[in-house]
XYZ file of C-alpha atoms in Angstrom:
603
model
C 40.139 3.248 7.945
C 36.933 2.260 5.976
C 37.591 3.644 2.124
C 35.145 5.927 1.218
C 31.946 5.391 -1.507
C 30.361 9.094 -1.059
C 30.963 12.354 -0.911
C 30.150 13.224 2.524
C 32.568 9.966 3.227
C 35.279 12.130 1.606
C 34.674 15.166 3.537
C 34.981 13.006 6.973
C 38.631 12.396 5.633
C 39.001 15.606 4.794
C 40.124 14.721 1.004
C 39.238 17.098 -1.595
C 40.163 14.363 -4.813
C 40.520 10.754 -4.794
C 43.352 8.836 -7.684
C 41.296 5.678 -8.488
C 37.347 5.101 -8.254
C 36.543 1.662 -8.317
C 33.469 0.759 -9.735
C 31.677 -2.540 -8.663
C 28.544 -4.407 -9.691
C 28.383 -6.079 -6.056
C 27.944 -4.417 -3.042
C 31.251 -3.425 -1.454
C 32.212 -6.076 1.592
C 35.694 -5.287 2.704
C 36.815 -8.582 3.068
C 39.753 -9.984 1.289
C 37.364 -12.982 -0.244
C 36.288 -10.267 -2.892
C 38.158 -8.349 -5.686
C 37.071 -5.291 -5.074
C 38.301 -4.955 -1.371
C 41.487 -6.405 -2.301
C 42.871 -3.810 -5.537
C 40.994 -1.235 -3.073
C 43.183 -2.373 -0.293
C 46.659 -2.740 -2.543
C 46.248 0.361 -4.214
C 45.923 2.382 -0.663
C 48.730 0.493 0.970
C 50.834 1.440 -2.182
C 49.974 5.299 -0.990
C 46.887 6.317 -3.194
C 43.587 7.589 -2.588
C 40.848 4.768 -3.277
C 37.095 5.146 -3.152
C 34.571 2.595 -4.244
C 31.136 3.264 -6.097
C 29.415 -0.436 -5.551
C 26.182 -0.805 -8.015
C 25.962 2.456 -9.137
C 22.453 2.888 -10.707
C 22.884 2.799 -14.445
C 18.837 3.554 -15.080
C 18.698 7.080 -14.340
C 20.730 10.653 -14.454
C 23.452 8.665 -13.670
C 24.536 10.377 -10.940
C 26.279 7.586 -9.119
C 28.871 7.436 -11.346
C 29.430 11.362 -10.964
C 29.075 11.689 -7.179
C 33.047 11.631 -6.368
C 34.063 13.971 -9.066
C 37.001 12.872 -11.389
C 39.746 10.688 -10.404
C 42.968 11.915 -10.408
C 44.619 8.536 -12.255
C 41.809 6.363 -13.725
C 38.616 4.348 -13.072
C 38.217 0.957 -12.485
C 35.220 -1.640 -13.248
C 34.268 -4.746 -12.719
C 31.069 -6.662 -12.619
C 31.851 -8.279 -8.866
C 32.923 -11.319 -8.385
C 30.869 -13.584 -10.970
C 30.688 -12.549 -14.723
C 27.062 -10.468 -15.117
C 25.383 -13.212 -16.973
C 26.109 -15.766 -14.986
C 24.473 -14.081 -12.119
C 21.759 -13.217 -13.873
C 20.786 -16.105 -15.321
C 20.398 -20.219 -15.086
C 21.860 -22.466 -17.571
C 18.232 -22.300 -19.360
C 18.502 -18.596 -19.585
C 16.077 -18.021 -16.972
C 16.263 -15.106 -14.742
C 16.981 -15.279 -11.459
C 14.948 -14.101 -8.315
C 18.105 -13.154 -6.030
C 21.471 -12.049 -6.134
C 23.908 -13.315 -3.104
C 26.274 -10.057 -3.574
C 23.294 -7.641 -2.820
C 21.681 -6.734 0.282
C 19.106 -8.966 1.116
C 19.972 -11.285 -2.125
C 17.932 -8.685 -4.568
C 18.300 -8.886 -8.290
C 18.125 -6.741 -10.708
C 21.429 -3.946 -8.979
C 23.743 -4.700 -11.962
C 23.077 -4.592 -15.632
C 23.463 -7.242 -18.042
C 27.292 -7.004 -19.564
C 28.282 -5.185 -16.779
C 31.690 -3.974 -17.285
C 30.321 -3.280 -20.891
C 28.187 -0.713 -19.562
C 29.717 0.871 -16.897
C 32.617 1.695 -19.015
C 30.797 3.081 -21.816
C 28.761 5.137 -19.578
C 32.131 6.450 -18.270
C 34.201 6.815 -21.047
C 30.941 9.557 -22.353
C 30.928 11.331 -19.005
C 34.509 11.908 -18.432
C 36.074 10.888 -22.334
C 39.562 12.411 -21.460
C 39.902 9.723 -17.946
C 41.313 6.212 -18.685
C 39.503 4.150 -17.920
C 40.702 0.038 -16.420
C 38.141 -2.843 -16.742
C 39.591 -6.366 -14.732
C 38.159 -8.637 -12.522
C 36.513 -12.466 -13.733
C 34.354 -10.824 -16.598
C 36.641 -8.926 -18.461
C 39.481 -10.940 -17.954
C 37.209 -14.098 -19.442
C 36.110 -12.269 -22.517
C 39.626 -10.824 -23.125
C 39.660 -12.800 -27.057
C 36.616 -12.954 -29.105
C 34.246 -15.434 -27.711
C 30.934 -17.682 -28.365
C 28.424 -15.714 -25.858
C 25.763 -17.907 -24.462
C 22.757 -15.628 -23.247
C 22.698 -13.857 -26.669
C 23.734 -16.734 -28.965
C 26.166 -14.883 -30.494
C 30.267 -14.081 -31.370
C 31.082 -11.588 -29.644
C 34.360 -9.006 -29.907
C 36.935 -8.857 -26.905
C 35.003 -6.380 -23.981
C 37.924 -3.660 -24.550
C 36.044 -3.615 -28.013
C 32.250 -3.247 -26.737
C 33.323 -1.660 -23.793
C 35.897 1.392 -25.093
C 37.792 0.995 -22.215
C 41.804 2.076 -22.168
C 43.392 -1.123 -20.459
C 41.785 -4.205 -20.044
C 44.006 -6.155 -16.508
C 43.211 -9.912 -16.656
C 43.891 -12.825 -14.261
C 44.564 -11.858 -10.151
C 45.383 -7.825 -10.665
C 47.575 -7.114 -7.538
C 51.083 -6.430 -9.396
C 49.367 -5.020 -12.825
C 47.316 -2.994 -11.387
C 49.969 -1.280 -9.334
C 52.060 -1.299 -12.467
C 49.220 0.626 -14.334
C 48.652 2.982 -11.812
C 52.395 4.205 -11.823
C 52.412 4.364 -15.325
C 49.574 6.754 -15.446
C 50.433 8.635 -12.164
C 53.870 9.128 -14.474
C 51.881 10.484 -17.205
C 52.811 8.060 -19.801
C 50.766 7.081 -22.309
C 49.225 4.021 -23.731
C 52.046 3.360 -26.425
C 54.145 4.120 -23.516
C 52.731 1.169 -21.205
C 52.128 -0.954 -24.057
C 55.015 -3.623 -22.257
C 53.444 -3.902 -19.295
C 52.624 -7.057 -18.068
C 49.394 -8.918 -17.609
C 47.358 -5.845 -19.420
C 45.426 -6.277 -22.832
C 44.856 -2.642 -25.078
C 43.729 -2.047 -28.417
C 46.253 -0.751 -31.286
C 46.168 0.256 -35.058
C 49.427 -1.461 -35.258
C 51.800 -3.805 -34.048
C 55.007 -2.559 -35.088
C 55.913 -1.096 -31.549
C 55.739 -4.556 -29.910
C 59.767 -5.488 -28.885
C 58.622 -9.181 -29.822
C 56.273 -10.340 -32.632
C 52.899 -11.774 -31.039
C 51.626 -14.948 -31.209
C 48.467 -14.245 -33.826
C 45.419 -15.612 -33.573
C 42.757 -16.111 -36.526
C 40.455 -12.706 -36.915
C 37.383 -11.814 -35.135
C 35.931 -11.896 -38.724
C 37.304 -14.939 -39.958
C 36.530 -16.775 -37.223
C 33.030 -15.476 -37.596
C 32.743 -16.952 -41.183
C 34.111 -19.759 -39.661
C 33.687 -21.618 -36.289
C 37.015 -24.091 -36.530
C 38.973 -21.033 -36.611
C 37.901 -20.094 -33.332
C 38.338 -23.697 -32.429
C 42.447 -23.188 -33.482
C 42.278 -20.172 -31.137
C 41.513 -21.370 -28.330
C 43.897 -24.362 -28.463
C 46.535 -21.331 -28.812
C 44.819 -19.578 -26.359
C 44.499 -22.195 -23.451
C 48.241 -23.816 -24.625
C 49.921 -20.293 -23.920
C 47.613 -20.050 -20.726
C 49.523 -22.828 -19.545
C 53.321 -22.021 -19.689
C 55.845 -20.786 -17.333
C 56.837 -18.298 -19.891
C 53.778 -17.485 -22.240
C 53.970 -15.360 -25.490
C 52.072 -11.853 -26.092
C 49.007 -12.485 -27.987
C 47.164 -10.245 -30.744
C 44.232 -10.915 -32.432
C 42.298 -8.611 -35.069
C 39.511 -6.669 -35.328
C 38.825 -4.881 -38.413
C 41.479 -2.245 -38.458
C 42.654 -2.728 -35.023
C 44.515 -5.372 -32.797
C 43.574 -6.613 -29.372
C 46.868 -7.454 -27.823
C 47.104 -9.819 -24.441
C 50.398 -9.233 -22.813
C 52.093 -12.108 -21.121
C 51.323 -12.430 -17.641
C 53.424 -11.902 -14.647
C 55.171 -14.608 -12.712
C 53.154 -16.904 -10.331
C 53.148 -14.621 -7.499
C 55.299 -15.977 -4.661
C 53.990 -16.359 -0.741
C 55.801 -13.740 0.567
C 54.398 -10.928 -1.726
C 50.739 -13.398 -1.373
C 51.210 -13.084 2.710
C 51.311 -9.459 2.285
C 48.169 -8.781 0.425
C 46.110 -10.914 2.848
C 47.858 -8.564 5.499
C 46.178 -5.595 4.513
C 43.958 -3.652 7.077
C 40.866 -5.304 5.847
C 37.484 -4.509 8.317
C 36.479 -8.070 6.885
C 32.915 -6.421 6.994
C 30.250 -5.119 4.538
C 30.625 -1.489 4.581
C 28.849 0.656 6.544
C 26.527 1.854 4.381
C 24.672 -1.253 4.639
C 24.242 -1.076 8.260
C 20.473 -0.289 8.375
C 20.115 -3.063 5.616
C 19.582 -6.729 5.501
C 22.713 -8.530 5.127
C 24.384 -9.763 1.879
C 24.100 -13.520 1.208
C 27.552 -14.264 -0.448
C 29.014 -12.630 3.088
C 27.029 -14.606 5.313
C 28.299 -17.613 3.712
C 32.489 -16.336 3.492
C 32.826 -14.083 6.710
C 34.625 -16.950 8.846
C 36.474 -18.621 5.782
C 40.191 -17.969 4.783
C 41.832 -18.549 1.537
C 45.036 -20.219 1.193
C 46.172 -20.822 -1.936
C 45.763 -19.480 -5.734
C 45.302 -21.344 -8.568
C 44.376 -24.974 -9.924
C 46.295 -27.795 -12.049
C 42.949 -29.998 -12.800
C 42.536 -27.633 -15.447
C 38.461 -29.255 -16.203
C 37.197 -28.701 -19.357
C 34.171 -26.159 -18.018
C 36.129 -24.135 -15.869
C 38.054 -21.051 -16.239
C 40.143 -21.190 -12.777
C 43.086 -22.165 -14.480
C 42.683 -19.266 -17.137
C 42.139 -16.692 -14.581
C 44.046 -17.105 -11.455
C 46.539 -19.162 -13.519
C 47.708 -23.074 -13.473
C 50.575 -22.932 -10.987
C 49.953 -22.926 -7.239
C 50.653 -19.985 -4.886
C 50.508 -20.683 -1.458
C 49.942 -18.695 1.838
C 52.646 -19.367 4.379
C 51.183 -21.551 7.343
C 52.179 -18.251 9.100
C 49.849 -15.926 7.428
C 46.732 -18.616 7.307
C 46.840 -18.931 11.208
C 47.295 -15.061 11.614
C 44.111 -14.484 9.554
C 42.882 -17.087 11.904
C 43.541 -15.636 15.178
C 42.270 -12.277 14.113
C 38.868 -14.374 13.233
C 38.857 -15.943 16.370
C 39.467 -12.442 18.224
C 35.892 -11.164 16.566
C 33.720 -10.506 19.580
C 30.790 -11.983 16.988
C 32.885 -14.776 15.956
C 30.376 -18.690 17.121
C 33.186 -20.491 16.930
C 33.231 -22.193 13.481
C 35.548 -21.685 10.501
C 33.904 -22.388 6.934
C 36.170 -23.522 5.515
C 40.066 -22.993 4.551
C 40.149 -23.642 1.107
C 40.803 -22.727 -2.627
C 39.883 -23.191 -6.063
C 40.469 -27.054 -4.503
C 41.098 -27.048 -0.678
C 43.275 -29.911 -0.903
C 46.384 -28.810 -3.600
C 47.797 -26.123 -0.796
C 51.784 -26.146 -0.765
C 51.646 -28.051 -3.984
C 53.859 -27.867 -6.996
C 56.818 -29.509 -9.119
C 59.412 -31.877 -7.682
C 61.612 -30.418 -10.480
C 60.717 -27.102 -11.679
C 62.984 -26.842 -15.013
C 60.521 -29.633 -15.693
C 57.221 -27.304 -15.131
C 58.878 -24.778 -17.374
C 59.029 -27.123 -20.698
C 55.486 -28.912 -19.932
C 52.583 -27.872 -22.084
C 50.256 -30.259 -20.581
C 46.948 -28.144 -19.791
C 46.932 -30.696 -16.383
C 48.581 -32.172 -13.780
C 45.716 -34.900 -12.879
C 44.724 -35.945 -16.253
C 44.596 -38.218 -18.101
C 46.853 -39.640 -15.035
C 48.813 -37.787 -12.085
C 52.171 -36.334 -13.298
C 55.036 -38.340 -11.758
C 56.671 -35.203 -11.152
C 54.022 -33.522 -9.198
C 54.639 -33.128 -4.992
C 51.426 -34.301 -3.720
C 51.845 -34.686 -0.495
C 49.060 -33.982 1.797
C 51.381 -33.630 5.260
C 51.773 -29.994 5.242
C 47.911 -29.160 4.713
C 46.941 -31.748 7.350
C 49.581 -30.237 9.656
C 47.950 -26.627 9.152
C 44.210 -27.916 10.202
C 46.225 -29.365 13.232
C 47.815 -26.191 14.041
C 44.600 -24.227 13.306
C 42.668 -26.409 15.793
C 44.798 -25.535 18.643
C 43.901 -21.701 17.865
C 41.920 -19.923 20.864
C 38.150 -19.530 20.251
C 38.218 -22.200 17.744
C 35.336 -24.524 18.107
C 35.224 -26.162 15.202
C 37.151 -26.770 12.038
C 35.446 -27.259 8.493
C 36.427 -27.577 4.411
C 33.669 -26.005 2.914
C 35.451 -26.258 -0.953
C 36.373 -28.782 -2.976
C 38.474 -31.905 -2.913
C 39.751 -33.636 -5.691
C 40.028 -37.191 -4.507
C 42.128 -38.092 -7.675
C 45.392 -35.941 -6.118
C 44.774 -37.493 -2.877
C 44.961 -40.948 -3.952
C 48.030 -42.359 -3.801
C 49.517 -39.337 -2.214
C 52.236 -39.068 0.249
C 50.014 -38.458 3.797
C 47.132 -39.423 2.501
C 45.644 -41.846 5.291
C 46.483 -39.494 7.868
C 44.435 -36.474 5.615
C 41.466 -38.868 5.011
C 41.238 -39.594 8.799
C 41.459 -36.157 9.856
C 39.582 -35.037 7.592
C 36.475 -37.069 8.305
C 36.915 -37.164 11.765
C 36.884 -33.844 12.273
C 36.570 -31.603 9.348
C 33.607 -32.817 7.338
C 30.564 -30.326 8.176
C 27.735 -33.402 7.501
C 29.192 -33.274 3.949
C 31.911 -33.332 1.975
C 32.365 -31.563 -1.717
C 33.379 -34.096 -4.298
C 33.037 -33.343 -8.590
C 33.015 -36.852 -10.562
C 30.841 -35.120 -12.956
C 29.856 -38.107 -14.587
C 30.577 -42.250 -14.992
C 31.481 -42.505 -18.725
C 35.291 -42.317 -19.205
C 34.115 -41.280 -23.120
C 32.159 -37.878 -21.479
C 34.837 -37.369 -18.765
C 38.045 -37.642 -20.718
C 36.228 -34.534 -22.835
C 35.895 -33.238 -19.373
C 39.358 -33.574 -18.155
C 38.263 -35.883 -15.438
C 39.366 -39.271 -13.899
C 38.124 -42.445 -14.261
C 34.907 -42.987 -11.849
C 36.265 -45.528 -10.522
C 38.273 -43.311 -8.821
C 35.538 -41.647 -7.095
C 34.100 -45.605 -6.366
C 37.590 -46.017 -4.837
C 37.201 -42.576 -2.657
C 33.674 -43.629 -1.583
C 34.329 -46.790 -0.332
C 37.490 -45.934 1.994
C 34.799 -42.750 2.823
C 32.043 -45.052 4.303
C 35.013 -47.361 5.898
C 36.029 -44.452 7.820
C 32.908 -43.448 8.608
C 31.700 -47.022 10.064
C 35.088 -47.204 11.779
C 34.798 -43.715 14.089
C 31.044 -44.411 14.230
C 30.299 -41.155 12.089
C 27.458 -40.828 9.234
C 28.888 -38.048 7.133
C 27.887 -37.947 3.653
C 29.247 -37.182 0.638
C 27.887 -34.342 -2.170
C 28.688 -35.659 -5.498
C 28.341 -33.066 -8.208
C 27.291 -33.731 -11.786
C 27.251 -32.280 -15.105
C 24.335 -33.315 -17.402
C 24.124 -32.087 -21.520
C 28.417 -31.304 -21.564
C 29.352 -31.691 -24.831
C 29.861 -35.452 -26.208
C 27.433 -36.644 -23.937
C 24.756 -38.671 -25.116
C 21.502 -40.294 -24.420
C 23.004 -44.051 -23.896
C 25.816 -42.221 -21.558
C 23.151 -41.307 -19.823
C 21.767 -44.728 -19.284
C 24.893 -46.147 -18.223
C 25.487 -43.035 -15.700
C 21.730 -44.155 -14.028
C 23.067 -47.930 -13.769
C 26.242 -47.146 -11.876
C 24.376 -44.423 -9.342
C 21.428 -46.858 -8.918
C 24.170 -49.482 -7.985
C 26.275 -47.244 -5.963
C 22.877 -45.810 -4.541
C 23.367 -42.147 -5.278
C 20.844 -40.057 -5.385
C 21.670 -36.764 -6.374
C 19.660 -33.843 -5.404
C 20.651 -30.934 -7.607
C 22.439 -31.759 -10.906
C 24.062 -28.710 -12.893
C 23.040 -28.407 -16.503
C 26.147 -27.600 -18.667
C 26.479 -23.581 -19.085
C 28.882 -22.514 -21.380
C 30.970 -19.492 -20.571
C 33.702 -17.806 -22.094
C 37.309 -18.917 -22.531
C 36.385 -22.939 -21.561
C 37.179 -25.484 -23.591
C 33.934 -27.308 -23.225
C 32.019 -23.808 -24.419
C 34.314 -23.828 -27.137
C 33.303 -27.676 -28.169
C 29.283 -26.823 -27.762
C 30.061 -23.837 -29.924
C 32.015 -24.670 -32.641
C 30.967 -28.707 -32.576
C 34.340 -29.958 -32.778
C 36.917 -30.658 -30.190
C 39.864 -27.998 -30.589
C 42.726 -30.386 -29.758
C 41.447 -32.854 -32.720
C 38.969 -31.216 -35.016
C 37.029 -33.984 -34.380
C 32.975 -33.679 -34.678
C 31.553 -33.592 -30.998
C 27.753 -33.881 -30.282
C 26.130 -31.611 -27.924
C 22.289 -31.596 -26.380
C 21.069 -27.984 -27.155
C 17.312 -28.390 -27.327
C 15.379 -28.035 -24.102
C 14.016 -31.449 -24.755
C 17.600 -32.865 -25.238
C 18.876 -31.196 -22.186
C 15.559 -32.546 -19.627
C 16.036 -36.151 -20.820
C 19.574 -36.021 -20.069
C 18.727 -34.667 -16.735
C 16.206 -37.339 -15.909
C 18.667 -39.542 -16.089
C 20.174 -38.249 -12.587
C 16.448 -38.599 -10.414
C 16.162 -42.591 -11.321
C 14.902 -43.009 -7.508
C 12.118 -39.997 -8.531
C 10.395 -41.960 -11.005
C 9.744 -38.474 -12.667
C 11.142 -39.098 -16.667
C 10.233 -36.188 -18.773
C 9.236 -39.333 -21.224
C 6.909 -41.888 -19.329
C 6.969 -44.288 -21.917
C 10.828 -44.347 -21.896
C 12.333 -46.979 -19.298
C 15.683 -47.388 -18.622
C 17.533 -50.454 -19.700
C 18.689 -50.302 -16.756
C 15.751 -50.560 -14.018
C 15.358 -54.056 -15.474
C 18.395 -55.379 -15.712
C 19.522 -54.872 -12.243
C 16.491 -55.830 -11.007
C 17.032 -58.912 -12.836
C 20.198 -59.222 -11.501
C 18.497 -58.647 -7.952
C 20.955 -55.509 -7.188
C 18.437 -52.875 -7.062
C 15.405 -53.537 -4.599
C 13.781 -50.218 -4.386
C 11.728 -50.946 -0.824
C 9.730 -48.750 1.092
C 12.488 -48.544 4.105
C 15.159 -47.111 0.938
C 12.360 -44.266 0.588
C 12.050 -43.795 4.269
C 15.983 -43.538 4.575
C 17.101 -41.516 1.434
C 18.215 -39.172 3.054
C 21.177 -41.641 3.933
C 22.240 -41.315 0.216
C 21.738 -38.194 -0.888
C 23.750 -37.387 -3.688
């Protein structure tokens, strides 16, 4: 049954009131790959009425968000899948020309600070209805936080955004837990000990156990170290197999984070990807172009939660949590079958993957272990010796998923991280495999950069490690006669990296002869520890100054740095110590046949 997102929708059910309206800032695809489809789906199978209002226009009479009438429990809102800003805009606060999670890819169907504005437009047109904000932009700016777009501290969002409950993290089990609360009529002081749910207070006397308290949104905005301290207390709790409630102040209010729920086990994980998903847009869009961010998911399947690399720029960890939850092999090859049983299905799976497609079935040897660490990762600054890596049980799977009717071909469209497989139990056979057989014409590697000074503030291996990977790559490669490539990603301006890093970083790709095609320029985003380094200008976990290029002139140069075999410096009179050097050295020959075959070394 396709949930309904009108009136007239209603009708065709024959439902006169509805207990939850979800409110979405992408279009609604029903496919459990997004958010939105999946709370819709886990609320109905747990016997309530769900409809979904995706992009409502916030512009005019505002009529979208009044079309279904009032909910019986609450509303929900999110801004889709990415945070608002992000979508909106590139790392030099440009705006963007297209939007993947809108028909046709057209910008502009979601305001800026989504979740901000939705629920404040709510919370005016129906005061007395609670209202629940979740989902990756809310649950990042759950503490106060540097914001990049406006260059400012901002509050938490259930400040800005007068919302009841703020659900952060994956919000299957709270948002069940929320919605029986509130079905039972209790109220917020009632609730207040639910897990995995953040709400604003006068006091904290009710709280069972004291909180963990941070520094005030005030103090820290006299002073930028104290938000530094925070987010070491912050990301530390994060971390732990038994984290503490946090509070934080505002004024003459609290902000308190409840601990989060268990990682959520595969049975209960099997279940939720069971759900009666159409694993289409819905049909609403029929008569309109399709949505980019579907073409690209429709024939992938998810099959694990979670990532231990816990990189200094990303917020995986600090949303869908540090421990691994995996699908039973089961449940992945169901979802694959049903794929495979799609009349429009060509034949090709995306990609079964993950935060990183290759930690599936991973986790401690000894898990009374995993329960005392505080260590923020499992990969750096070396592998933890108590860590099952083995890479047996995923390379079984792709086996097993090969053998499926209807399926053609087999590819990882996510991630690896090279550094688990190294050295890992099964990891010839994976490499093989893989690379034989599961490479799409590239494969998805993230050294980020070359320096070990830049990627140790990155929480990133050594590049020799990714030297190591590339070499047994293009062995493989010459041995089954195969010219896959690999797609090295980069990170140019991240904090502590400076112009001679750069120079070094352009030696080792000109000797490796990478040439990178698209470079990311560092974006800081809430709740990372690298935004919280560009920000305050010191590094949390020492206090200790770190540099960071802010200027668009600082940022270019940097960038440069990446497109050596473009001859295109931002600074003409500026060579590279480099060029000479290995020339000297009679490493680097640039010849007319190197421009002629490029392509053979892209990134």
């Amino acid at each position: 049954m396709e949930l309904p997102t009108s009136k007239k929708e209603m009708e065709r059910l024959g439902w006169d009131y509805v207990d939850v309206i979800l409110i979405s800032g992408d279009a609604y695809i029903d496919h459990p790959s997004f958010g939105t489809a999946i709370i819709a789906r886990v609320l109905e199978n747990a016997g309530y009425r769900v409809a979904v209002v995706p992009q409502p226009n916030w512009r005019d009479d505002l009529r979208d968000f009044k079309k279904l009438g009032t909910p019986r429990l609450f509303f929900g809102v999110n801004s889709g899948s990415m945070d608002s800003m992000v979508n909106h805009y590139t790392s030099t606060k440009r705006l963007r020309s297209n939007d993947a999670y809108t028909p046709g890819g057209l910008a502009g169907q979601r305001p800026d600070y989504a979740v901000t504005v939705y629920s404040n437009i709510l919370k005016k047109l129906f005061p007395d209805v609670p209202v629940v904000i979740g989902g990756i932009e809310a649950s990042l700016r759950r503490f106060s936080h540097y914001d990049y777009w406006s260059d400012s501290y901002k509050k938490s969002v259930l400040i800005d955004s007068n919302a009841d409950i703020l659900i952060y993290g994956m919000g299957e089990r709270p948002i069940l837990s929320v919605a029986k609360a509130i079905a039972e009529g209790k109220s917020l002081l009632e609730m207040s000990e639910l897990p995995q749910i953040a709400y604003v207070t006068e006091t904290l006397e009710h709280c069972k156990k004291k909180p963990v308290e941070l520094f005030s949104y005030e103090d820290c905005l006299r002073d930028k170290i104290l938000d530094a301290k925070n987010f070491r207390i912050i990301e530390e709790q994060s971390n732990l197999c038994n984290a503490e409630r946090i509070a934080q102040k505002y004024g003459d209010k609290y902000v308190v984070v409840n601990e989060p729920y268990p990682t959520i086990p595969s049975e209960e994980l099997d279940a939720i990807y069971a759900l009666p998903y159409s694993r289409m847009p819905h049909s609403r869009y029929a008569k309109k172009p399709s949505i980019p961010a579907f073409d690209m998911i429709k024939d992938s399947v998810t099959i694990h939660r979670g990532c231990f690399g816990a990189c200094s720029f990303c917020t995986i960890s600090a949303h869908q949590g540090k421990f691994i939850s995996s699908r039973s092999e089961e449940s992945v090859l169901k979802e694959l079958k049903k794929i495979a049983e799609n009349p429009n299905f060509k034949g090709h799976i995306t990609d079964l993957g993950a935060p990183s497609a290759n930690m599936y079935g991973m986790h401690g040897k000894d898990t009374t272990l995993c329960q005392k660490c505080r260590r923020a990762s499992c990969l750096v600054p070396q592998k933890c010796k108590n860590l099952n890596d083995s890479h047996v049980r995923l390379t079984k799977l792709y086996e097993k998923a090969e053998q499926i009717k209807g399926i053609k071909h087999l590819t990882i469209g996510s991630g690896i991280r090279y550094d688990l497989l190294q050295g890992a139990e099964g990891e010839k056979e994976y490499m093989s495999q893989l690379i034989r057989k599961h490479v799409s014409g590239r494969l998805k590697v993230a050294p980020e950069h070359t320096e070990d000074s830049v990627l140790k503030l990155m929480r990133k291996p050594s590049f020799s490690l990714f030297e190591k990977f590339k070499k047994t790559f293009d062995e493989l490669n010459q041995k089954y006669g195969m010219r896959e490539q690999i797609i090295p990603y980069f990170i140019s301006s991240h904090p502590g990296c400076k112009a001679q890093d750069m120079k070094c970083l352009e030696q080792k790709l000109r000797m490796l002869r990478v040439m990178p095609e698209q470079v990311q320029d560092f974006t800081p985003t809430p709740m990372t520890l690298s935004t919280t380094m560009y920000y305050t200008g010191v590094n949390p976990y020492t206090l200790e100054p770190i540099f960071s290029a802010k200027t668009k002139e600082d940022k270019d140069k940097q960038k440069s740095f990446f497109f050596w075999y473009k001859g295109n410096r931002s600074s003409k009179n500026e060579k590279p110590d480099s060029k000479s050097a290995l020339q000297k050295k009679g490493t680097f020959q640039r010849t007319d046949k190197d421009k002629r075959n490029k392509s053979r070394y892209r990134k």
